[in-house]
Coordinates of C-alpha atoms in Angstrom, one line a residue:
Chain O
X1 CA 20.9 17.7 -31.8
X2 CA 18.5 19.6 -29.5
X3 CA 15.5 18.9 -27.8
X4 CA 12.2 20.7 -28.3
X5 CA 9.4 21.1 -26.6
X6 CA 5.9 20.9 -28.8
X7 CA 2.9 22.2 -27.1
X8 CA -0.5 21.3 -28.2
X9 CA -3.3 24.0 -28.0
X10 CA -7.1 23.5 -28.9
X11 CA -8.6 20.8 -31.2
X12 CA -10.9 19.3 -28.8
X13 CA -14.0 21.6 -29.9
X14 CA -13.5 20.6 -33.5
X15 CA -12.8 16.6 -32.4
X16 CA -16.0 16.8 -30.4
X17 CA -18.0 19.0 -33.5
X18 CA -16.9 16.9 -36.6
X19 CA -16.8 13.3 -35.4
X20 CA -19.9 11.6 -34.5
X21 CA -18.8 7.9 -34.7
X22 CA -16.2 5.5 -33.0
X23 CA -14.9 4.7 -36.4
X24 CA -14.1 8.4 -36.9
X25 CA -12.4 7.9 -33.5
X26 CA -10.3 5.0 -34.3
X27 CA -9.7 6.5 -37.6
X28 CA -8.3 9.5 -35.9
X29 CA -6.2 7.8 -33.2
X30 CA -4.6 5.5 -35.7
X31 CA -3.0 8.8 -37.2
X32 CA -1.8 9.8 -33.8
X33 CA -0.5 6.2 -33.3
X34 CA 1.6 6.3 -37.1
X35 CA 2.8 9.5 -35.9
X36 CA 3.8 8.8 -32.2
X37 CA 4.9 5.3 -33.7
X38 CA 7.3 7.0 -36.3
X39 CA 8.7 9.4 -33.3
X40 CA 9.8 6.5 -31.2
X41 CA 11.4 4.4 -34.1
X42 CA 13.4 7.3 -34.8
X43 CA 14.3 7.7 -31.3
X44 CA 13.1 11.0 -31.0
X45 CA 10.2 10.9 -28.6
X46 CA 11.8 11.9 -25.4
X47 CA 8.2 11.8 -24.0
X48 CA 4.8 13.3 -24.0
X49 CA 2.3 13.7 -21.6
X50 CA -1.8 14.7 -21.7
X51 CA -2.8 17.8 -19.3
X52 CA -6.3 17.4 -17.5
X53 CA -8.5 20.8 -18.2
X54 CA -8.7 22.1 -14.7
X55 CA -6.0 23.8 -13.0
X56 CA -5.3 26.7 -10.7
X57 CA -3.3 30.0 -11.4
X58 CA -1.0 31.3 -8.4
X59 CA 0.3 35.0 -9.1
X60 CA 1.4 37.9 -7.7
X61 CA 3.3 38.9 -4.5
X62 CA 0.3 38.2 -2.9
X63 CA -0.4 34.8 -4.8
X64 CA -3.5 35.1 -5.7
X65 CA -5.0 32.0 -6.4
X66 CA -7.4 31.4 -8.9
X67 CA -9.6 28.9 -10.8
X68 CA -8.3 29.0 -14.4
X69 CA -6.2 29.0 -17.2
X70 CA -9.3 30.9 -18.6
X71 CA -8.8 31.3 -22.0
X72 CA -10.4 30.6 -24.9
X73 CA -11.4 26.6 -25.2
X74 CA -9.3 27.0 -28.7
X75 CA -6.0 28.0 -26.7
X76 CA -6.3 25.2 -24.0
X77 CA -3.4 23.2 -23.4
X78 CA -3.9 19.8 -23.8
X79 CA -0.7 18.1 -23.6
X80 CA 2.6 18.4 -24.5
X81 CA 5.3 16.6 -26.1
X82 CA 9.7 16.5 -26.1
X83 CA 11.2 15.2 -29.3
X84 CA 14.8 16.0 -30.6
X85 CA 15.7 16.7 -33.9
X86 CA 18.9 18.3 -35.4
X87 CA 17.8 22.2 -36.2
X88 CA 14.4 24.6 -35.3
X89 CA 13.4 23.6 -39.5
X90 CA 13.2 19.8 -38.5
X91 CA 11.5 20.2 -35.2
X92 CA 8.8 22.6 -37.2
X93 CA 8.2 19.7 -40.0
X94 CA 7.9 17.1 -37.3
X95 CA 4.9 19.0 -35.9
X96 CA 3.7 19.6 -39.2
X97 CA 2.7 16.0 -38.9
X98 CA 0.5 15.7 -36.2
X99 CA -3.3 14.5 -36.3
X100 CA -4.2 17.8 -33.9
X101 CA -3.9 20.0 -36.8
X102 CA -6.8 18.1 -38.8
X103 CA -8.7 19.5 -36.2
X104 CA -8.2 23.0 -36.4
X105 CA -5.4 22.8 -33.1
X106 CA -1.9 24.6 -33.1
X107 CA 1.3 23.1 -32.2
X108 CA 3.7 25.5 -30.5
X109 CA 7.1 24.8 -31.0
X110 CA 9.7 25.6 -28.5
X111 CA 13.6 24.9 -28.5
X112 CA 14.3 23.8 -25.0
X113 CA 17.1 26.3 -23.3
X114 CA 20.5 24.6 -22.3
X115 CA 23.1 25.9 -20.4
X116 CA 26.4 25.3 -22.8
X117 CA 29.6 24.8 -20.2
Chain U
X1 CA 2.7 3.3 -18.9
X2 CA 5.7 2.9 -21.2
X3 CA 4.2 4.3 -24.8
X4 CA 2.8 1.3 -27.2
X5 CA 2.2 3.4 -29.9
X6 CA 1.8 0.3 -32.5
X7 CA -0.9 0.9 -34.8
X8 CA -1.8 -2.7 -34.8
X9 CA -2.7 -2.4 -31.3
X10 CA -6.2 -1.4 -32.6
X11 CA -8.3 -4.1 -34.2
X12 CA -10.5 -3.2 -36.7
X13 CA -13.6 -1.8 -35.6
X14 CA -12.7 -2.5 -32.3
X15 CA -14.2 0.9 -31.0
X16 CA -17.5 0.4 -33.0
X17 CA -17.6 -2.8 -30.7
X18 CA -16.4 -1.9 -27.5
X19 CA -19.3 1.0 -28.3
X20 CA -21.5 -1.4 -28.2
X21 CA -20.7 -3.4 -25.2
X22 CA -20.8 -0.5 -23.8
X23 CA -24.4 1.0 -24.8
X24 CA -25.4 -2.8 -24.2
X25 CA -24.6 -2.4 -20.3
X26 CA -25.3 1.0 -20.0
X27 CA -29.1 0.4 -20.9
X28 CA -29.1 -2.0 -18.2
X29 CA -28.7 1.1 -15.9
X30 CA -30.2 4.3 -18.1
X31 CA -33.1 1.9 -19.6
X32 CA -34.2 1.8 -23.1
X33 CA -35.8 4.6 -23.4
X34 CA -32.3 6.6 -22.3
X35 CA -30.3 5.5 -25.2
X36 CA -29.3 8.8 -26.1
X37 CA -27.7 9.1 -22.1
X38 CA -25.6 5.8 -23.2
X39 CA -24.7 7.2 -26.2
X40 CA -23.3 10.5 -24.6
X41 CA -20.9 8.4 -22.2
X42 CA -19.7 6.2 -24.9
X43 CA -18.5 9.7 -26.8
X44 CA -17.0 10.9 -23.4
X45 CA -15.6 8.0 -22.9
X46 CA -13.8 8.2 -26.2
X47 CA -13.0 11.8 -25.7
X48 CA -11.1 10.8 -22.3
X49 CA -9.4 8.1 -24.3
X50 CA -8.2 10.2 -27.2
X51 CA -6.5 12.5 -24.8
X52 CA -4.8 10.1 -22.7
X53 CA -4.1 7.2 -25.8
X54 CA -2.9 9.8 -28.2
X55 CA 0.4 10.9 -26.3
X56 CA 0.8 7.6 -24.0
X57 CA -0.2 5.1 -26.1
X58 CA -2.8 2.5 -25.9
X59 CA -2.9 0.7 -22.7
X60 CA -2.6 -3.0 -22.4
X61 CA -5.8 -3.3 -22.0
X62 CA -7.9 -1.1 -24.3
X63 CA -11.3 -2.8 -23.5
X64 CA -10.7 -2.5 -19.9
X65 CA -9.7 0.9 -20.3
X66 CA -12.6 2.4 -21.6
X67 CA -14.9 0.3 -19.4
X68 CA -13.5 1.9 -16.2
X69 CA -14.2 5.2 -17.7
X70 CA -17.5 4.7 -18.8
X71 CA -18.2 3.3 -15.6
X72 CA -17.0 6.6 -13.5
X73 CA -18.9 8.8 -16.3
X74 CA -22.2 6.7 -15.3
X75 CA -21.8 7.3 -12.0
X76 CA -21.3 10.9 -12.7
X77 CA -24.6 11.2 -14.8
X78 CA -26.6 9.1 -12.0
X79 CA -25.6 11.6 -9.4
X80 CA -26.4 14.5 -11.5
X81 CA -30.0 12.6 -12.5
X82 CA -30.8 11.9 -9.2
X83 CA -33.8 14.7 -9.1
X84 CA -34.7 14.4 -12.3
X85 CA -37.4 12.3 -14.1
X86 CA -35.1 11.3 -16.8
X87 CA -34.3 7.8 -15.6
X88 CA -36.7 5.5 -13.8
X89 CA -35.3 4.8 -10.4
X90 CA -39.0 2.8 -9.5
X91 CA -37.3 -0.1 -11.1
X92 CA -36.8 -2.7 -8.5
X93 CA -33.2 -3.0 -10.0
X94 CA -32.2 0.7 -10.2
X95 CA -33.8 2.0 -7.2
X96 CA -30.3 1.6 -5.2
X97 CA -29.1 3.5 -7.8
X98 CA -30.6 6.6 -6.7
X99 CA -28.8 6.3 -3.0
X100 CA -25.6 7.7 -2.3
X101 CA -25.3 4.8 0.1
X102 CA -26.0 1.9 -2.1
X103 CA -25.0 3.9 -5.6
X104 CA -21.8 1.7 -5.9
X105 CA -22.7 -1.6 -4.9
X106 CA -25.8 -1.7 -7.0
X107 CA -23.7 -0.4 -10.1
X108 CA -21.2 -2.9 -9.3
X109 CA -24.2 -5.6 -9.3
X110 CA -25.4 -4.6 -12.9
X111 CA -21.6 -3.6 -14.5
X112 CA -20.7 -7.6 -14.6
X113 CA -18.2 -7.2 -17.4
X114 CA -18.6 -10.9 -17.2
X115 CA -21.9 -11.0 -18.5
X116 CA -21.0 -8.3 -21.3
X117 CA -21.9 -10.9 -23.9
X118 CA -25.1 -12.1 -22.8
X119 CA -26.2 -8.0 -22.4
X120 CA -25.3 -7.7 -26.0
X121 CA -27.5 -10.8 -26.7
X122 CA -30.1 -9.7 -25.1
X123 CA -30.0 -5.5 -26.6
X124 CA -30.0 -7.1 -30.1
X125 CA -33.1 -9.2 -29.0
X126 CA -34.9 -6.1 -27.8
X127 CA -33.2 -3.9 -31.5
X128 CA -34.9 -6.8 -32.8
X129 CA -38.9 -6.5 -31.6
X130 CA -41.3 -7.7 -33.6
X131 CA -43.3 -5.1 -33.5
X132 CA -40.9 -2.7 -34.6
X133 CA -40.4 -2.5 -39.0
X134 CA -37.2 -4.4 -40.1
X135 CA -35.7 -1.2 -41.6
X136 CA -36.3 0.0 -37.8
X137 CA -34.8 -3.2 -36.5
X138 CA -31.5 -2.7 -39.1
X139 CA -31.3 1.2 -38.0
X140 CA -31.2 0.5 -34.1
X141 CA -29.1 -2.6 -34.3
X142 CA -26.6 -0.8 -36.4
X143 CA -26.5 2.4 -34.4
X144 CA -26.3 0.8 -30.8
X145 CA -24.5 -2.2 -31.2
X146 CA -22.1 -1.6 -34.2
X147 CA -21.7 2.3 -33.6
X148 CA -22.7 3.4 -36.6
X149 CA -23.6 7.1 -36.9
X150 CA -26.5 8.2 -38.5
X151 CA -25.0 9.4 -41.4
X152 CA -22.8 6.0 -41.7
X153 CA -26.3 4.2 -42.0
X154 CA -27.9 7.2 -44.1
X155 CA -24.6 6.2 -45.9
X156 CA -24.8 2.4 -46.0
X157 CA -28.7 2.5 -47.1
X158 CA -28.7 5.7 -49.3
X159 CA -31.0 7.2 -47.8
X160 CA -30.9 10.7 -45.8
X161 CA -30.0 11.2 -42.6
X162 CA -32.9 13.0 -41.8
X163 CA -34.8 9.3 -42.2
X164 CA -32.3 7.7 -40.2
X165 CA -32.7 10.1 -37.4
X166 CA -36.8 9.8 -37.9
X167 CA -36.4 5.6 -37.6
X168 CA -34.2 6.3 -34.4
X169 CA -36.6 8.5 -32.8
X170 CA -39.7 6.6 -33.5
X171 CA -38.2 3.6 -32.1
X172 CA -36.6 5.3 -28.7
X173 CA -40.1 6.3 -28.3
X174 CA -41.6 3.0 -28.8
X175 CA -39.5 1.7 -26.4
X176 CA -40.3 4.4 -24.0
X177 CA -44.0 4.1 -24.5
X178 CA -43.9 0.5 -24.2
X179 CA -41.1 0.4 -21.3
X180 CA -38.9 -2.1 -23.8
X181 CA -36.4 -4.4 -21.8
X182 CA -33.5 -5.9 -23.2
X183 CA -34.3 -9.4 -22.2
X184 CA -33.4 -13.4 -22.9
X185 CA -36.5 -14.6 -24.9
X186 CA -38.0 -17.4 -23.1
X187 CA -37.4 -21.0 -24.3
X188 CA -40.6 -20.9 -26.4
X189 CA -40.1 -18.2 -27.9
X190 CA -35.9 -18.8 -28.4
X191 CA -36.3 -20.0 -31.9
X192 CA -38.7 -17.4 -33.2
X193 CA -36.7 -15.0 -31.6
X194 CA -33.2 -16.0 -32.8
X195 CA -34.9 -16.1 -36.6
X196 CA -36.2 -12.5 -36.4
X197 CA -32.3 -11.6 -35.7
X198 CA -30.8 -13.7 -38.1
X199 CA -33.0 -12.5 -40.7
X200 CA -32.1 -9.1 -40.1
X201 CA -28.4 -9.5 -40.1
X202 CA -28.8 -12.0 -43.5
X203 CA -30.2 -8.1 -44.6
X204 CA -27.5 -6.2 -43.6
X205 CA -25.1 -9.0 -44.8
X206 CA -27.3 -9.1 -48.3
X207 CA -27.4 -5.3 -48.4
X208 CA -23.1 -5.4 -48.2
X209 CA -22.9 -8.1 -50.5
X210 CA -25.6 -7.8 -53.1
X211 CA -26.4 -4.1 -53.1
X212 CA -25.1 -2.1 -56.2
X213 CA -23.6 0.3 -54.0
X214 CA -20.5 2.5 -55.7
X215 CA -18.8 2.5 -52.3
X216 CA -16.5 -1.0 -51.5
X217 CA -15.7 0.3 -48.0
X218 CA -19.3 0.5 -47.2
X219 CA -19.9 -2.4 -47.9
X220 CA -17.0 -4.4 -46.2
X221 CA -18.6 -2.5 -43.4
X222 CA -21.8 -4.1 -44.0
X223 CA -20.4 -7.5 -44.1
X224 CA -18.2 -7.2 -41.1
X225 CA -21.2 -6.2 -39.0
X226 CA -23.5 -8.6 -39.9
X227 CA -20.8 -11.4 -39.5
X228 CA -19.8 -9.7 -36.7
X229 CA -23.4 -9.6 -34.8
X230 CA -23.9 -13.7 -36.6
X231 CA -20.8 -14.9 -34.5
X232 CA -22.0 -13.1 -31.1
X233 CA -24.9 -15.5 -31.2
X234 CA -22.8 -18.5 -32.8
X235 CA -20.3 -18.3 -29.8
X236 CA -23.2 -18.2 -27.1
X237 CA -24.3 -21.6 -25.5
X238 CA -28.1 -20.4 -25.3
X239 CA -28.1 -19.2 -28.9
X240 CA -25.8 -21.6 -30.9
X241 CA -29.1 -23.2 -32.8
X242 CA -28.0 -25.2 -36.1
X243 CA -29.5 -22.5 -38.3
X244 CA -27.1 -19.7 -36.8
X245 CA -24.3 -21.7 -37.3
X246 CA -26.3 -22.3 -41.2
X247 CA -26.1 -18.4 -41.1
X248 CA -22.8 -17.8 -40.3
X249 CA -21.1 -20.9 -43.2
X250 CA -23.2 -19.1 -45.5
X251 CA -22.1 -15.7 -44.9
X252 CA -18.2 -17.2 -44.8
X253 CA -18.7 -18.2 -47.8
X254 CA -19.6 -15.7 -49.5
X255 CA -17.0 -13.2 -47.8
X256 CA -14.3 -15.7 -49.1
X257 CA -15.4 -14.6 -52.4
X258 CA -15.7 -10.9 -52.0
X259 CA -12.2 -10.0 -53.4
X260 CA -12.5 -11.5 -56.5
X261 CA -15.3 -10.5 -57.8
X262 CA -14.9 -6.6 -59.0
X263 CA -11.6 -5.7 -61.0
X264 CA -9.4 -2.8 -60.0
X265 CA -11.5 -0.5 -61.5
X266 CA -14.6 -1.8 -60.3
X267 CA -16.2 -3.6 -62.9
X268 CA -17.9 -6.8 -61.9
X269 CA -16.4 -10.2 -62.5
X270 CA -18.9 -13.3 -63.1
X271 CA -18.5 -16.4 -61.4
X272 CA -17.2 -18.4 -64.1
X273 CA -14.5 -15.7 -64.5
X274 CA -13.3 -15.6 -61.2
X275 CA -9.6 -15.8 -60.5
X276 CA -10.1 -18.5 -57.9
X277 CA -7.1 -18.6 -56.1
X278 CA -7.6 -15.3 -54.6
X279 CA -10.6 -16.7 -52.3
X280 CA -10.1 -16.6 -49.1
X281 CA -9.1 -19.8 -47.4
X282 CA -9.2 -19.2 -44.1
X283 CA -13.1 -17.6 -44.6
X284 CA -13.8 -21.2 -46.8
X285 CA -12.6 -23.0 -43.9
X286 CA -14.1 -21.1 -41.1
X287 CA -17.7 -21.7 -43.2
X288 CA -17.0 -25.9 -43.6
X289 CA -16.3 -25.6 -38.8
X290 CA -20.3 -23.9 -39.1
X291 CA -21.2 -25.9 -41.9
X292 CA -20.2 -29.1 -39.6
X293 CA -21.7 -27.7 -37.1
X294 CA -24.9 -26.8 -38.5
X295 CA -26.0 -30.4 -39.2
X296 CA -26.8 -31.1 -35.8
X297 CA -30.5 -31.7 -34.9
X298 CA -33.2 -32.7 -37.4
X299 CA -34.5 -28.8 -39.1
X300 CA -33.4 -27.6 -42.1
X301 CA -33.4 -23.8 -42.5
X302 CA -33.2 -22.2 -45.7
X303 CA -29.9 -20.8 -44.3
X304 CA -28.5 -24.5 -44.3
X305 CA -29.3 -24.8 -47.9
X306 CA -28.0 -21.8 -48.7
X307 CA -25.2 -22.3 -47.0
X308 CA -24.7 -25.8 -49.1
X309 CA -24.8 -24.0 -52.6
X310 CA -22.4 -21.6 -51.5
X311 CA -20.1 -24.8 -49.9
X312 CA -20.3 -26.4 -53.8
X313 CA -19.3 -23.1 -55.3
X314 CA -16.5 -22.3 -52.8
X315 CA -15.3 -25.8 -52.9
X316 CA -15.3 -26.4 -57.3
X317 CA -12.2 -26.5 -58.1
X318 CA -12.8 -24.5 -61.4
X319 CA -16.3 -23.0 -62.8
X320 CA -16.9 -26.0 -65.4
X321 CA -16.4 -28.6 -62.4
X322 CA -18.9 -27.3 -60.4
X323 CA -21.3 -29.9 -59.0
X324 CA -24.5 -28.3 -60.6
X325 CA -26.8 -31.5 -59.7
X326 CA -26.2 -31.2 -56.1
X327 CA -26.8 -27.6 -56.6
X328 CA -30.4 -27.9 -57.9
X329 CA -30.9 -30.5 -55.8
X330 CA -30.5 -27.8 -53.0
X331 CA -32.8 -25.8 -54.7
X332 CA -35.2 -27.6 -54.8
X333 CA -35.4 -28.6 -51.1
X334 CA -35.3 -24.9 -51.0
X335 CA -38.1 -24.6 -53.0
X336 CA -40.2 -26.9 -50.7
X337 CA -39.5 -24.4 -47.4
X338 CA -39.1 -21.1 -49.0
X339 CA -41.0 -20.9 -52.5
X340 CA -40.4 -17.1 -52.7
X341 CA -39.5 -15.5 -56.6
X342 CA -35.9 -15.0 -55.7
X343 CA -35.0 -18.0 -54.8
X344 CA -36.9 -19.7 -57.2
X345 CA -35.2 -17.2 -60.0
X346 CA -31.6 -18.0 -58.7
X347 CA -32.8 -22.0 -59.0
X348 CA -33.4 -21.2 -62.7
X349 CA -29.7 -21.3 -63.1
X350 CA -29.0 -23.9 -61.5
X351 CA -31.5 -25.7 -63.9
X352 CA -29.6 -24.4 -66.4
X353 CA -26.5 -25.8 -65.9
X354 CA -27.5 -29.3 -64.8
X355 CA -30.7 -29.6 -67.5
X356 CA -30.1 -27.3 -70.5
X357 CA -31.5 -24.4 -71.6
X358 CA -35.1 -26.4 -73.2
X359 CA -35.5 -27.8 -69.6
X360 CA -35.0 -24.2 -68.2
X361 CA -37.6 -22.5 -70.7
X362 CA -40.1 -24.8 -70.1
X363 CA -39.6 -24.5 -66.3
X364 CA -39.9 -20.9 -66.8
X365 CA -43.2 -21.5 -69.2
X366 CA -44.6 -23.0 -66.0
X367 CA -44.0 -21.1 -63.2
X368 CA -46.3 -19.1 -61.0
X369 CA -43.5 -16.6 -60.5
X370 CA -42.7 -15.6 -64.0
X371 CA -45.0 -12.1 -63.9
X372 CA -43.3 -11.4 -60.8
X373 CA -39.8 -12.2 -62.6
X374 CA -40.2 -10.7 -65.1
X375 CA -40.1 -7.0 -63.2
X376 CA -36.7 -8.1 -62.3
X377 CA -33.5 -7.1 -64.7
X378 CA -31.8 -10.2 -63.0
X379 CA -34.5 -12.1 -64.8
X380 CA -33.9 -11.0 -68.4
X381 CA -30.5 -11.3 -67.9
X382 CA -30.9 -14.9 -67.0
X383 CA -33.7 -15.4 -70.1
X384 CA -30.9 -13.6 -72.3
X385 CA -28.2 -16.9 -70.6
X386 CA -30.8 -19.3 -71.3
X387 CA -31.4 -18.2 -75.2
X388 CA -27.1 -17.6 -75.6
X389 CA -26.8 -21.2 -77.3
X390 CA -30.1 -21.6 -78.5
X391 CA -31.2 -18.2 -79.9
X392 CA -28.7 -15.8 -80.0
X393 CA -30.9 -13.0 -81.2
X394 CA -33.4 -13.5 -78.6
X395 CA -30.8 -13.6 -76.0
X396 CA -29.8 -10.4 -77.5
X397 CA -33.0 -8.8 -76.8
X398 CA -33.5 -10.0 -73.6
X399 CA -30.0 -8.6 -72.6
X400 CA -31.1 -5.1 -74.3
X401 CA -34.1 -5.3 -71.6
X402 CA -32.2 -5.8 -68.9
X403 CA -29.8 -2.9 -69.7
X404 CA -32.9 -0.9 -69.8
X405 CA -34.0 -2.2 -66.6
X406 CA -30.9 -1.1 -64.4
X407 CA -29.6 1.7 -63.2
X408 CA -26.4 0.7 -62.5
X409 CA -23.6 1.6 -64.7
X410 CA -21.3 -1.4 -64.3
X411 CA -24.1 -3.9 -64.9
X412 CA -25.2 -2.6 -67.9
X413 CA -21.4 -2.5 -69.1
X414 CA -21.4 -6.0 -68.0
X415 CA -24.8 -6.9 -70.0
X416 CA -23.1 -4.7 -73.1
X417 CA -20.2 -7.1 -72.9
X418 CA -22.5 -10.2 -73.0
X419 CA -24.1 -9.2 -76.1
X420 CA -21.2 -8.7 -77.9
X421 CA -20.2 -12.1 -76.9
X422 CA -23.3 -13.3 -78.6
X423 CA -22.0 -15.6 -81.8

């Protein structure tokens, strides 16, 4: 059993283009709530949390800092989410099933680094 | 915030509704003529929820939730307004709106979540104007108080969105032009006021139960809302007159039935065929509390007597006990206040069942209404009912009319399925 980190990118143009009405909404937050809901009864939601849009970047020896990330709305991260799950294969078909992807969003799925002793 | 990520946590519809309440306070600050502002915060607000609710769960408090947000977001767009001609800040009420100074305490004086139900009371009074066409009236009330989206009302009504958006635009204007407020009619004019509303929620109600629409989801919508929008004004002290309370037994009543009237595949049940034990009981006994409640005062509205045919139907134990002599007798107090085709065509069965079919035909013979029925398939399937016992051939022919008459594919099965009961 490992723990993976699933990062959520985009959606939010396509949720703001393609539903109009509250019931689309609900409709839409019910499938986040059956997949969440299934994560926890499985005991495999470690924990999740949303990301507000604006943020600063800090680089450089000099650390620059600058008003960003500024990427492409599509590539914004919006939140992110720790679940374990036995191999890469499982982690990848847990994310298969999350509501961001019925709005054109990606789920990046990373295996969290541990330090064996 | 641990995670609550139950899906029950949601009640139905429940952000159609808190939609509503919100638009309903919002216009108290935007105006009427700025619905489209209140409409933009309520879809921010939503936004903001989806991102926080969707990975923490739904707070403990959903309602409460969203209302702080969409209170901060109409602070935001007052600020940014605050040059701008697009809301009225010469209103005595909003004009401490425009002040940095006063910005809060004036927004705190109009966001009374307190008085959330009386604001809703008092939008559908203004969705309801009399000036305004009742296929306006539906389109508004539907849209700002139920959330509907255009296309769910384009949807609901079959028609196009583009007429949908037309309706909403001509009637944001007329409220713009005639500077519209959503207001508490005054006692005079309480009743006429209150029957303007319930007549158009009996539409929306008839349009879900009635309507030969292909689409069951729709209209559960349709009767959700209207009982939904009934109840607002059943539960308020200023608005609870007998003939709401007529409105809302009537329209339980008839929701009790609603399962048990298609099959599985849609095709429509009649009465006397109706699996009764699948009404719903709770819905019966929710209509018999308004029923009882109803009978107060000394008017009777054709809602109560509707309300009473649908209390004998609910309440027979099978089809063949039905009390058909209390029935007409309802219909013909009916008759007396509202004389109108339909109801006098629906009576027609009831004369039926409680006279025969020579006592129905000559009623029919006599009527002032028959050329008007007789436009109606409804009518020549009731003709072809009258004729089954007595004149199978011309019941035959009046069922063949009828088939002609409708469009709608399960009716005429149903029609095809009454001929070939025909002896």
């Amino acid at each position: 059993m490992a723990e993976y980190l699933l990062i959520f990118r985009g959606g939010e143009m396509a949720r703001k283009a393609e539903m109009h009405s509250p019931e689309e909404w609900q409709e839409h937050m019910q499938n986040w709530m059956q997949w969440m809901g299934s994560l926890t009864e499985q005991g495999k939601l470690v924990g999740a949390q949303p990301l507000k849009q604006a943020g600063k970047q800090v680089s450089g020896k000099s650390k620059i800092v600058t008003d960003g990330p500024f990427i492409e709305g599509k590539e914004i991260v919006g939140g992110y989410l720790i679940c374990k799950a036995n191999d890469f294969d499982e982690a990848v078909e847990i994310s298969k099933g999350c509501p961001i992807l019925d709005f054109d969003g990606m789920v990046e799925v990373r295996e969290i680094g541990e330090i064996k002793m | 915030m641990s995670g609550n990520f139950d899906i029950n946590q949601l009640s139905e519809h429940l952000f159609r509704h808190e939609a509503g309440r919100i638009v309903a306070v919002l216009t108290k600050i935007f105006g009427t003529e700025n619905l489209d502002l209140s409409e933009d915060v309520v879809q921010e607000t939503f936004i903001s929820a989806m991102q926080v609710w969707t990975l923490k769960g739904v707070p403990d408090n959903p309602s409460g939730w969203l209302f702080r947000v969409a209170k901060n977001k109409a602070i935001d767009v007052l600020r940014k307004n605050k040059f701008s001609k697009q809301i009225d800040f010469s209103d005595p009420e909003r004009i401490l709106l425009k002040s940095e100074y006063t910005l809060n305490l004036a927004l705190d004086k109009l966001w009374r979540e307190d008085e959330i139900e009386d604001d809703l009371l008092r939008m559908m009074f203004a969705c309801c104007h009399p000036e305004l066409s009742v296929e306006n009236q539906i389109t508004l009330i539907l849209k700002t108080l139920c959330g509907f989206s255009t296309a769910e009302i384009a949807h609901a009504f079959l028609t196009s969105e583009d007429t949908v958006s037309k309706r909403l635009y001509r009637t944001k204007n007329f409220f713009r032009d005639k500077k519209i407020k959503p207001e508490f009619p005054g006692n005079n004019k309480l009743g006429a006021s209150i029957e303007a509303v319930l007549h158009t929620i009996y539409l929306i109600f008839n349009e879900g139960y009635y309507a030969t629409h292909s689409n069951e989801v729709v209209r559960k919508d349709l009767i959700d809302q209207a009982i939904y929008l009934c109840r607002l004004l059943a539960d308020n002290v200023h608005t609870q007159l007998p003939e709401v309370n007529a409105a809302m037994a009537l329209m339980c009543f008839h929701a009790a039935r609603l399962k048990s009237r298609l099959t599985k595949s849609g095709d429509i049940i009649l009465l006397a065929d109706q699996d009764r034990s699948q009404w719903d009981k709770t819905l019966v006994s929710a209509g018999n509390d308004y029923l009882n409640k109803a009978a107060s005062g000394n008017k009777i509205s054709s809602y109560h007597l509707e309300a009473a045919i649908a209390y004998e139907h609910c309440t027979a134990p099978t089809f063949a006990r039905t009390n058909w002599r209390n029935i007409l007798n309802y219909y013909n107090i009916l008759a007396t206040i509202n004389p109108n085709p339909v109801v006098m065509m629906h009576r027609l069965t009831a004369v039926l069942k409680a006279e025969g079919a020579t006592a129905a035909l000559q009623e029919i013979e006599a009527s002032t209404h028959k050329s008007e029925w007789e436009k109606s398939y409804l009518f020549h399937c009731l003709l072809g009912d009258v004729y089954a016992d007595i004149a199978p051939q011309q019941a035959k022919a009046s069922y063949e009319t009828a088939i002609e008459m409708t469009s709608s594919k399960k009716e005429q099965q149903l029609l095809t399925r009454k001929i070939s009961a025909l002896g």
